[in-house]
Amino acid sequence: MYTTVPGSTEHSSPIRMWADPESVEPQALEQLRNVAALPWTRGVAVMPDVHLGIGATVGSVIAMEGAVSPAAVGVDIGCGMSAVKTTLSADQLPDDLGKLRTRIEQAIPVGRGVHHKGVRLEAVQEPGAKKPMRGWHDFWEGFDELEPSVTRGKRGRVSEQMGTLGGGNHFVEVNLDARGTVWLMLHSGSRGIGNQLAAHHIEVARTLPQNQDLRDPDLAVFLADTPQMAAYRRDLFWAQEYARRNRAVMLWLFSEVMRKEFPKIGFDKAISCHHNYVAEETYDGVDVLVTRKGAIRAAGGDLGIIPGSMGTGSYIVRGLGNDEAFNSASHGAGRRMSRTQARKQFTVEDLKQQTKGVECRKDPGVVDEIPGAYKDIRSVMAQQTDLVEIVAELKQVVCVKG
């Protein structure tokens, strides 16, 4: 159940929080109150993985009427998760998973890596799908309609990044559920192009008249029926589709690696969900733009994915359809400390201990992703039992990081 947190003014929209307000950083509470005080905001739902963000609080769901804040969406437009259950069981995996991890890393570029030879996109077929993925021609035609000052001369690079992981908290994993069934899972977004489009529109929004007296300039908005809003929506929805397709390509590449290693493997239908994005939805008869910044859609029956960290469990969930939360749930465990704090507090030896039993990087480059830098995923799940039900609990045995 949620707690209602008072806004900063008598005209503020309601802030409904699925977390203990005492556990939330004061700066994050201030961010939430600032967004609730905007005249276009119709409500804010706060997930149990809430923590301070740039622009808007991570783990927040913001419903606005006739407006959207590009900084609240963030720069990794369309970031999200994909997963698929296989027919493989734990006892069919090799004792030494290092070779499998290496082959995944060879198939899916990580960090700043790209597909220099490109990927045959017309052959991409998500695991469990009956036909190859369609619509590539129309999708790339859409690229030519994006903001030209951002995209000029970048078509090649954007194509090369399709089907790549990136860095930070993005990952590719082999997981086991409670029955020992193997699942494939990955986390990524819209790569460089999403970041660049977002940065452009965030700067445009800051210059507009309606945003000159905001408490927080990062909450600058575009208004409906303006050319700036039209341009942002065009680029935003294209970048969200790029992110969806990027994950689909990676999941296909991942499944092809597994087919070569385990020729008899089969796959269920893949699950995919954004957790940094905007959707057009209706609540109480009002059409709103819902920004989920670190939150997944969890309408009744929706399947979603809530990951922990590189050494803890993750969850496949089914939405319960809670309108008070704008049909949403958390996007993960949520950080409890910044990357800088994690690097200061933890060592490589700590990382080795906290990722014991997981075939993954154990070096200074990923110390900031150590499980101890994140909230306890079980506690996060316990705070949202009215938002989702657990379908499967997973634990990784292989984790590939950028």
CSV table of C-alpha atoms in Angstrom, one decimal:
chain,number,residue,atom,x,y,z
A,1,MET,CA,0.0,0.0,0.0
A,2,TYR,CA,1.0,3.6,-0.5
A,3,THR,CA,1.6,6.6,1.7
A,4,THR,CA,0.5,10.0,0.6
A,5,VAL,CA,3.2,12.6,0.9
A,6,PRO,CA,2.2,16.3,1.1
A,7,GLY,CA,3.2,18.5,-1.8
A,8,SER,CA,5.0,21.8,-1.5
A,9,THR,CA,1.9,23.9,-2.2
A,10,GLU,CA,-1.8,23.6,-1.7
A,11,HIS,CA,-2.2,23.2,-5.4
A,12,SER,CA,0.3,20.4,-5.7
A,13,SER,CA,-0.9,17.1,-7.3
A,14,PRO,CA,-1.0,14.0,-5.0
A,15,ILE,CA,2.2,12.2,-4.4
A,16,ARG,CA,1.5,8.5,-3.7
A,17,MET,CA,4.6,6.6,-2.4
A,18,TRP,CA,5.1,2.8,-2.3
A,19,ALA,CA,8.2,3.4,-0.1
A,20,ASP,CA,8.9,4.6,3.4
A,21,PRO,CA,9.2,8.4,3.1
A,22,GLU,CA,11.8,8.3,5.9
A,23,SER,CA,14.1,6.2,3.6
A,24,VAL,CA,14.0,8.6,0.7
A,25,GLU,CA,16.8,11.2,0.4
A,26,PRO,CA,15.7,14.8,1.1
A,27,GLN,CA,16.9,15.8,-2.4
A,28,ALA,CA,14.7,13.2,-4.0
A,29,LEU,CA,11.7,14.3,-1.9
A,30,GLU,CA,12.3,17.8,-3.1
A,31,GLN,CA,12.4,16.6,-6.7
A,32,LEU,CA,9.1,14.8,-6.2
A,33,ARG,CA,7.5,17.9,-4.7
A,34,ASN,CA,8.8,20.1,-7.5
A,35,VAL,CA,7.3,17.9,-10.2
A,36,ALA,CA,4.0,17.6,-8.3
A,37,ALA,CA,3.7,21.4,-8.1
A,38,LEU,CA,3.9,21.9,-11.9
A,39,PRO,CA,0.5,23.1,-13.2
A,40,TRP,CA,0.3,20.3,-15.8
A,41,THR,CA,0.9,17.5,-13.3
A,42,ARG,CA,-2.1,15.4,-12.5
A,43,GLY,CA,-0.4,12.9,-10.1
A,44,VAL,CA,2.9,11.3,-9.1
A,45,ALA,CA,3.4,7.7,-8.1
A,46,VAL,CA,6.6,6.8,-6.4
A,47,MET,CA,8.0,3.2,-6.6
A,48,PRO,CA,9.9,1.4,-3.8
A,49,ASP,CA,13.2,1.6,-5.7
A,50,VAL,CA,13.0,5.4,-5.6
A,51,HIS,CA,16.3,7.4,-5.5
A,52,LEU,CA,17.7,10.8,-6.5
A,53,GLY,CA,17.9,11.3,-10.3
A,54,ILE,CA,18.8,13.9,-12.8
A,55,GLY,CA,15.8,16.0,-13.9
A,56,ALA,CA,13.3,13.7,-12.1
A,57,THR,CA,13.5,11.1,-9.4
A,58,VAL,CA,14.3,7.6,-10.5
A,59,GLY,CA,11.4,5.3,-9.6
A,60,SER,CA,8.8,7.9,-10.3
A,61,VAL,CA,5.7,7.9,-12.5
A,62,ILE,CA,4.5,11.3,-13.6
A,63,ALA,CA,1.1,11.9,-15.2
A,64,MET,CA,0.8,15.3,-17.0
A,65,GLU,CA,-2.1,16.7,-19.0
A,66,GLY,CA,-1.0,18.5,-22.2
A,67,ALA,CA,2.7,18.6,-21.3
A,68,VAL,CA,5.8,16.4,-21.0
A,69,SER,CA,9.2,17.1,-19.4
A,70,PRO,CA,12.1,15.7,-21.6
A,71,ALA,CA,14.5,15.7,-18.7
A,72,ALA,CA,12.1,13.7,-16.6
A,73,VAL,CA,12.1,11.0,-19.2
A,74,GLY,CA,15.9,11.2,-19.2
A,75,VAL,CA,18.6,10.6,-21.8
A,76,ASP,CA,18.4,6.8,-22.1
A,77,ILE,CA,15.0,6.9,-23.9
A,78,GLY,CA,13.3,3.5,-23.9
A,79,CYS,CA,15.7,1.8,-21.6
A,80,GLY,CA,14.2,-1.5,-20.5
A,81,MET,CA,14.4,-5.2,-20.1
A,82,SER,CA,13.9,-8.4,-22.2
A,83,ALA,CA,13.8,-12.0,-21.1
A,84,VAL,CA,12.8,-15.4,-22.4
A,85,LYS,CA,12.3,-18.8,-20.8
A,86,THR,CA,14.1,-21.7,-22.4
A,87,THR,CA,13.6,-25.5,-22.4
A,88,LEU,CA,17.2,-25.9,-21.0
A,89,SER,CA,17.7,-27.0,-17.4
A,90,ALA,CA,20.6,-26.2,-15.0
A,91,ASP,CA,22.0,-29.7,-15.2
A,92,GLN,CA,22.6,-29.2,-19.0
A,93,LEU,CA,24.9,-26.2,-18.4
A,94,PRO,CA,28.6,-26.9,-18.3
A,95,ASP,CA,30.5,-26.7,-15.0
A,96,ASP,CA,32.7,-24.0,-16.4
A,97,LEU,CA,30.6,-21.1,-17.7
A,98,GLY,CA,33.5,-19.0,-18.8
A,99,LYS,CA,33.5,-20.2,-22.4
A,100,LEU,CA,29.7,-19.4,-22.6
A,101,ARG,CA,30.3,-15.9,-21.2
A,102,THR,CA,33.1,-15.3,-23.8
A,103,ARG,CA,30.8,-16.4,-26.7
A,104,ILE,CA,28.1,-14.1,-25.5
A,105,GLU,CA,30.6,-11.2,-25.4
A,106,GLN,CA,31.8,-12.0,-28.9
A,107,ALA,CA,28.2,-12.0,-30.3
A,108,ILE,CA,27.0,-8.9,-28.5
A,109,PRO,CA,29.3,-5.8,-28.4
A,110,VAL,CA,29.5,-4.2,-25.0
A,111,GLY,CA,30.6,-0.8,-23.7
A,112,ARG,CA,31.5,1.3,-26.8
A,113,GLY,CA,31.6,-1.7,-29.1
A,114,VAL,CA,29.6,-1.8,-32.3
A,115,HIS,CA,28.8,-4.3,-35.1
A,116,HIS,CA,31.4,-3.2,-37.6
A,117,LYS,CA,30.0,-5.6,-40.2
A,118,GLY,CA,26.4,-4.9,-39.3
A,119,VAL,CA,23.6,-7.3,-38.4
A,120,ARG,CA,21.4,-8.9,-41.0
A,121,LEU,CA,18.3,-7.3,-39.5
A,122,GLU,CA,15.8,-9.0,-41.9
A,123,ALA,CA,16.8,-12.3,-40.3
A,124,VAL,CA,16.2,-11.2,-36.8
A,125,GLN,CA,13.6,-13.4,-35.1
A,126,GLU,CA,12.9,-13.0,-31.4
A,127,PRO,CA,13.0,-16.3,-29.5
A,128,GLY,CA,9.6,-17.8,-29.5
A,129,ALA,CA,8.3,-15.8,-32.4
A,130,LYS,CA,7.0,-17.6,-35.5
A,131,LYS,CA,8.2,-15.0,-38.0
A,132,PRO,CA,11.2,-12.7,-38.4
A,133,MET,CA,10.8,-9.2,-37.0
A,134,ARG,CA,9.1,-6.8,-39.5
A,135,GLY,CA,9.0,-3.1,-40.3
A,136,TRP,CA,12.7,-2.4,-40.6
A,137,HIS,CA,12.3,-0.3,-43.8
A,138,ASP,CA,9.7,2.0,-42.3
A,139,PHE,CA,11.7,2.2,-39.1
A,140,TRP,CA,14.8,3.4,-40.8
A,141,GLU,CA,12.8,5.8,-43.0
A,142,GLY,CA,11.7,7.3,-39.7
A,143,PHE,CA,15.3,8.1,-38.9
A,144,ASP,CA,15.4,10.5,-41.8
A,145,GLU,CA,12.6,12.5,-40.2
A,146,LEU,CA,14.4,13.1,-36.9
A,147,GLU,CA,16.0,16.3,-35.7
A,148,PRO,CA,18.6,16.9,-38.5
A,149,SER,CA,21.0,18.8,-36.3
A,150,VAL,CA,21.3,15.7,-34.2
A,151,THR,CA,21.2,12.9,-36.8
A,152,ARG,CA,23.2,14.5,-39.7
A,153,GLY,CA,26.0,12.1,-40.8
A,154,LYS,CA,25.2,9.6,-38.0
A,155,ARG,CA,23.1,6.9,-39.9
A,156,GLY,CA,26.1,4.6,-40.1
A,157,ARG,CA,26.9,4.8,-36.4
A,158,VAL,CA,23.3,4.4,-35.3
A,159,SER,CA,23.0,1.3,-37.5
A,160,GLU,CA,26.2,-0.2,-36.1
A,161,GLN,CA,24.9,0.3,-32.6
A,162,MET,CA,21.7,-1.6,-33.2
A,163,GLY,CA,22.1,-4.8,-31.3
A,164,THR,CA,24.7,-3.6,-28.8
A,165,LEU,CA,24.6,-3.4,-25.0
A,166,GLY,CA,26.4,-0.2,-23.9
A,167,GLY,CA,27.8,0.2,-20.4
A,168,GLY,CA,26.8,1.3,-16.9
A,169,ASN,CA,24.1,-0.8,-15.4
A,170,HIS,CA,23.2,-2.6,-18.7
A,171,PHE,CA,23.8,-6.3,-18.8
A,172,VAL,CA,23.2,-9.7,-20.5
A,173,GLU,CA,22.5,-12.7,-18.2
A,174,VAL,CA,21.9,-16.4,-18.1
A,175,ASN,CA,19.5,-17.0,-15.2
A,176,LEU,CA,17.9,-20.0,-13.4
A,177,ASP,CA,14.5,-20.1,-11.9
A,178,ALA,CA,13.4,-22.0,-8.8
A,179,ARG,CA,12.9,-25.2,-10.8
A,180,GLY,CA,16.3,-24.9,-12.4
A,181,THR,CA,15.0,-23.8,-15.8
A,182,VAL,CA,17.3,-21.5,-17.8
A,183,TRP,CA,16.2,-18.0,-18.7
A,184,LEU,CA,17.9,-15.4,-20.9
A,185,MET,CA,17.7,-11.8,-19.8
A,186,LEU,CA,19.1,-8.4,-20.9
A,187,HIS,CA,18.9,-4.7,-20.0
A,188,SER,CA,19.6,-1.9,-22.5
A,189,GLY,CA,18.2,1.2,-24.2
A,190,SER,CA,18.4,3.5,-27.2
A,191,ARG,CA,22.2,3.8,-27.1
A,192,GLY,CA,23.9,7.0,-28.4
A,193,ILE,CA,21.1,8.2,-30.6
A,194,GLY,CA,18.6,8.3,-27.7
A,195,ASN,CA,21.0,10.2,-25.6
A,196,GLN,CA,21.7,12.8,-28.3
A,197,LEU,CA,18.1,13.4,-29.2
A,198,ALA,CA,17.2,13.7,-25.5
A,199,ALA,CA,20.0,16.2,-24.8
A,200,HIS,CA,18.9,18.4,-27.8
A,201,HIS,CA,15.3,18.6,-26.7
A,202,ILE,CA,16.1,19.2,-23.0
A,203,GLU,CA,18.1,22.3,-24.1
A,204,VAL,CA,15.3,23.5,-26.3
A,205,ALA,CA,12.7,23.1,-23.5
A,206,ARG,CA,14.9,25.3,-21.2
A,207,THR,CA,14.5,28.2,-23.5
A,208,LEU,CA,10.7,28.2,-23.7
A,209,PRO,CA,8.6,31.0,-22.0
A,210,GLN,CA,6.6,28.7,-19.8
A,211,ASN,CA,9.7,27.3,-18.2
A,212,GLN,CA,11.5,30.5,-17.1
A,213,ASP,CA,10.2,30.6,-13.5
A,214,LEU,CA,10.3,27.0,-12.6
A,215,ARG,CA,11.7,25.9,-9.2
A,216,ASP,CA,13.8,23.3,-11.0
A,217,PRO,CA,15.0,24.2,-14.6
A,218,ASP,CA,15.4,20.5,-15.2
A,219,LEU,CA,11.6,20.1,-15.2
A,220,ALA,CA,11.2,22.3,-18.3
A,221,VAL,CA,8.2,21.0,-20.3
A,222,PHE,CA,6.9,21.0,-23.8
A,223,LEU,CA,3.2,21.9,-24.2
A,224,ALA,CA,0.6,20.2,-26.4
A,225,ASP,CA,-0.2,21.7,-29.8
A,226,THR,CA,3.2,23.4,-30.2
A,227,PRO,CA,5.9,22.6,-32.8
A,228,GLN,CA,8.4,21.9,-30.1
A,229,MET,CA,6.1,19.2,-28.6
A,230,ALA,CA,5.5,17.7,-32.0
A,231,ALA,CA,9.2,17.5,-32.7
A,232,TYR,CA,9.9,15.9,-29.3
A,233,ARG,CA,7.1,13.3,-29.6
A,234,ARG,CA,8.4,12.3,-33.1
A,235,ASP,CA,11.9,11.8,-31.8
A,236,LEU,CA,10.9,10.3,-28.5
A,237,PHE,CA,8.7,7.6,-29.9
A,238,TRP,CA,11.2,6.7,-32.6
A,239,ALA,CA,14.0,6.4,-29.9
A,240,GLN,CA,11.6,4.2,-27.8
A,241,GLU,CA,11.1,1.9,-30.8
A,242,TYR,CA,14.9,1.9,-31.4
A,243,ALA,CA,15.4,0.7,-27.9
A,244,ARG,CA,12.8,-2.0,-28.3
A,245,ARG,CA,14.3,-3.3,-31.5
A,246,ASN,CA,17.8,-3.0,-30.0
A,247,ARG,CA,16.8,-5.4,-27.3
A,248,ALA,CA,15.1,-7.7,-29.7
A,249,VAL,CA,18.2,-7.9,-31.9
A,250,MET,CA,20.4,-8.7,-28.9
A,251,LEU,CA,18.0,-11.4,-27.6
A,252,TRP,CA,18.1,-13.0,-31.0
A,253,LEU,CA,21.9,-12.9,-31.1
A,254,PHE,CA,21.9,-14.3,-27.5
A,255,SER,CA,19.5,-17.1,-28.5
A,256,GLU,CA,21.7,-18.0,-31.5
A,257,VAL,CA,24.7,-18.4,-29.2
A,258,MET,CA,22.6,-20.7,-27.1
A,259,ARG,CA,21.4,-22.7,-30.1
A,260,LYS,CA,25.0,-23.4,-31.1
A,261,GLU,CA,25.9,-24.5,-27.6
A,262,PHE,CA,22.7,-26.4,-27.1
A,263,PRO,CA,21.2,-27.5,-30.4
A,264,LYS,CA,17.9,-28.8,-28.9
A,265,ILE,CA,17.1,-25.7,-27.0
A,266,GLY,CA,13.6,-24.2,-27.3
A,267,PHE,CA,12.1,-20.9,-26.3
A,268,ASP,CA,8.9,-19.5,-24.9
A,269,LYS,CA,7.6,-16.1,-26.1
A,270,ALA,CA,9.9,-13.3,-25.2
A,271,ILE,CA,8.9,-10.7,-22.6
A,272,SER,CA,9.9,-7.0,-23.1
A,273,CYS,CA,9.2,-3.8,-21.2
A,274,HIS,CA,10.5,-0.3,-21.2
A,275,HIS,CA,11.2,1.5,-17.9
A,276,ASN,CA,12.3,4.9,-19.1
A,277,TYR,CA,9.6,6.1,-21.4
A,278,VAL,CA,6.4,8.0,-22.2
A,279,ALA,CA,3.0,6.5,-22.9
A,280,GLU,CA,-0.4,8.0,-23.8
A,281,GLU,CA,-2.9,6.8,-21.2
A,282,THR,CA,-6.3,7.7,-19.7
A,283,TYR,CA,-7.2,7.9,-16.0
A,284,ASP,CA,-10.5,9.1,-14.6
A,285,GLY,CA,-11.5,10.1,-18.1
A,286,VAL,CA,-8.5,12.4,-18.5
A,287,ASP,CA,-6.0,11.8,-21.3
A,288,VAL,CA,-2.5,12.2,-19.9
A,289,LEU,CA,1.1,11.6,-20.9
A,290,VAL,CA,2.6,9.2,-18.4
A,291,THR,CA,6.4,9.4,-17.9
A,292,ARG,CA,7.8,6.3,-16.2
A,293,LYS,CA,11.3,7.2,-15.1
A,294,GLY,CA,12.6,3.9,-13.7
A,295,ALA,CA,9.2,2.2,-13.6
A,296,ILE,CA,7.5,-0.5,-15.7
A,297,ARG,CA,3.9,-0.6,-16.9
A,298,ALA,CA,1.9,-3.1,-14.7
A,299,ALA,CA,-1.7,-3.0,-15.9
A,300,GLY,CA,-3.7,-6.1,-15.2
A,301,GLY,CA,-2.1,-9.1,-16.9
A,302,ASP,CA,1.0,-7.2,-18.2
A,303,LEU,CA,4.2,-9.3,-17.9
A,304,GLY,CA,7.2,-7.4,-16.7
A,305,ILE,CA,10.8,-7.8,-15.5
A,306,ILE,CA,12.2,-6.4,-12.3
A,307,PRO,CA,16.0,-7.0,-11.9
A,308,GLY,CA,18.1,-6.9,-8.8
A,309,SER,CA,21.9,-6.4,-9.3
A,310,MET,CA,24.7,-8.5,-10.7
A,311,GLY,CA,24.8,-10.8,-7.7
A,312,THR,CA,21.2,-11.0,-6.6
A,313,GLY,CA,17.8,-12.2,-7.8
A,314,SER,CA,15.5,-10.8,-10.4
A,315,TYR,CA,11.8,-11.3,-10.9
A,316,ILE,CA,9.3,-12.0,-13.7
A,317,VAL,CA,6.1,-10.3,-12.6
A,318,ARG,CA,2.5,-9.9,-13.7
A,319,GLY,CA,0.7,-6.5,-13.3
A,320,LEU,CA,-2.3,-6.2,-11.0
A,321,GLY,CA,-3.6,-3.0,-12.6
A,322,ASN,CA,-3.5,-0.4,-9.8
A,323,ASP,CA,-4.8,2.9,-11.1
A,324,GLU,CA,-3.5,4.7,-8.0
A,325,ALA,CA,0.0,3.9,-9.2
A,326,PHE,CA,-0.9,4.7,-12.8
A,327,ASN,CA,-0.7,0.9,-13.5
A,328,SER,CA,3.1,0.9,-12.7
A,329,ALA,CA,5.7,-1.0,-10.6
A,330,SER,CA,9.4,-0.6,-9.8
A,331,HIS,CA,12.0,-1.1,-12.5
A,332,GLY,CA,14.6,-2.8,-10.3
A,333,ALA,CA,16.2,-2.7,-6.9
A,334,GLY,CA,17.3,0.9,-7.2
A,335,ARG,CA,20.6,2.3,-6.1
A,336,ARG,CA,21.2,3.1,-2.5
A,337,MET,CA,24.4,4.9,-3.2
A,338,SER,CA,26.0,6.8,-6.1
A,339,ARG,CA,28.6,5.2,-8.4
A,340,THR,CA,31.3,7.4,-6.8
A,341,GLN,CA,30.3,6.4,-3.3
A,342,ALA,CA,30.4,2.7,-4.3
A,343,ARG,CA,33.9,3.0,-5.8
A,344,LYS,CA,35.1,4.6,-2.5
A,345,GLN,CA,33.4,2.1,-0.2
A,346,PHE,CA,33.9,-1.2,-2.0
A,347,THR,CA,36.9,-3.1,-3.3
A,348,VAL,CA,37.5,-5.7,-6.0
A,349,GLU,CA,37.6,-8.3,-3.2
A,350,ASP,CA,34.2,-7.1,-2.0
A,351,LEU,CA,32.9,-7.6,-5.5
A,352,LYS,CA,34.3,-11.1,-5.7
A,353,GLN,CA,32.6,-12.0,-2.5
A,354,GLN,CA,29.2,-10.5,-3.4
A,355,THR,CA,29.2,-12.1,-6.9
A,356,LYS,CA,30.4,-15.5,-5.7
A,357,GLY,CA,28.9,-18.2,-7.9
A,358,VAL,CA,28.3,-15.9,-10.8
A,359,GLU,CA,30.5,-16.0,-14.0
A,360,CYS,CA,31.1,-12.3,-14.5
A,361,ARG,CA,33.7,-9.5,-14.5
A,362,LYS,CA,35.3,-9.0,-11.2
A,363,ASP,CA,37.6,-6.0,-11.8
A,364,PRO,CA,37.8,-2.3,-10.8
A,365,GLY,CA,35.7,-1.3,-13.9
A,366,VAL,CA,32.5,-2.8,-12.5
A,367,VAL,CA,32.9,-2.1,-8.7
A,368,ASP,CA,30.3,0.6,-9.0
A,369,GLU,CA,27.8,-2.1,-10.0
A,370,ILE,CA,28.5,-4.2,-6.9
A,371,PRO,CA,25.3,-5.6,-5.3
A,372,GLY,CA,26.0,-3.6,-2.1
A,373,ALA,CA,25.4,-0.4,-4.0
A,374,TYR,CA,21.8,-1.4,-4.6
A,375,LYS,CA,18.8,-1.7,-2.3
A,376,ASP,CA,17.6,-5.1,-1.2
A,377,ILE,CA,15.5,-6.5,-4.1
A,378,ARG,CA,13.4,-8.6,-1.8
A,379,SER,CA,12.4,-5.6,0.3
A,380,VAL,CA,11.5,-3.7,-2.8
A,381,MET,CA,9.3,-6.5,-4.0
A,382,ALA,CA,7.6,-6.7,-0.6
A,383,GLN,CA,6.6,-3.1,-0.8
A,384,GLN,CA,4.6,-3.5,-4.1
A,385,THR,CA,2.5,-6.6,-3.5
A,386,ASP,CA,-0.6,-4.5,-4.6
A,387,LEU,CA,1.1,-3.6,-7.9
A,388,VAL,CA,2.4,-6.9,-9.2
A,389,GLU,CA,2.4,-10.7,-8.5
A,390,ILE,CA,5.6,-12.7,-8.9
A,391,VAL,CA,5.6,-15.2,-11.7
A,392,ALA,CA,9.2,-16.4,-11.4
A,393,GLU,CA,12.2,-15.6,-9.2
A,394,LEU,CA,15.5,-15.8,-11.1
A,395,LYS,CA,19.1,-15.9,-10.1
A,396,GLN,CA,21.9,-15.3,-12.6
A,397,VAL,CA,24.8,-17.7,-13.2
A,398,VAL,CA,26.4,-15.7,-16.0
A,399,CYS,CA,26.4,-11.9,-16.1
A,400,VAL,CA,28.0,-9.8,-19.0
A,401,LYS,CA,28.6,-6.2,-18.3
A,402,GLY,CA,29.8,-3.3,-20.5
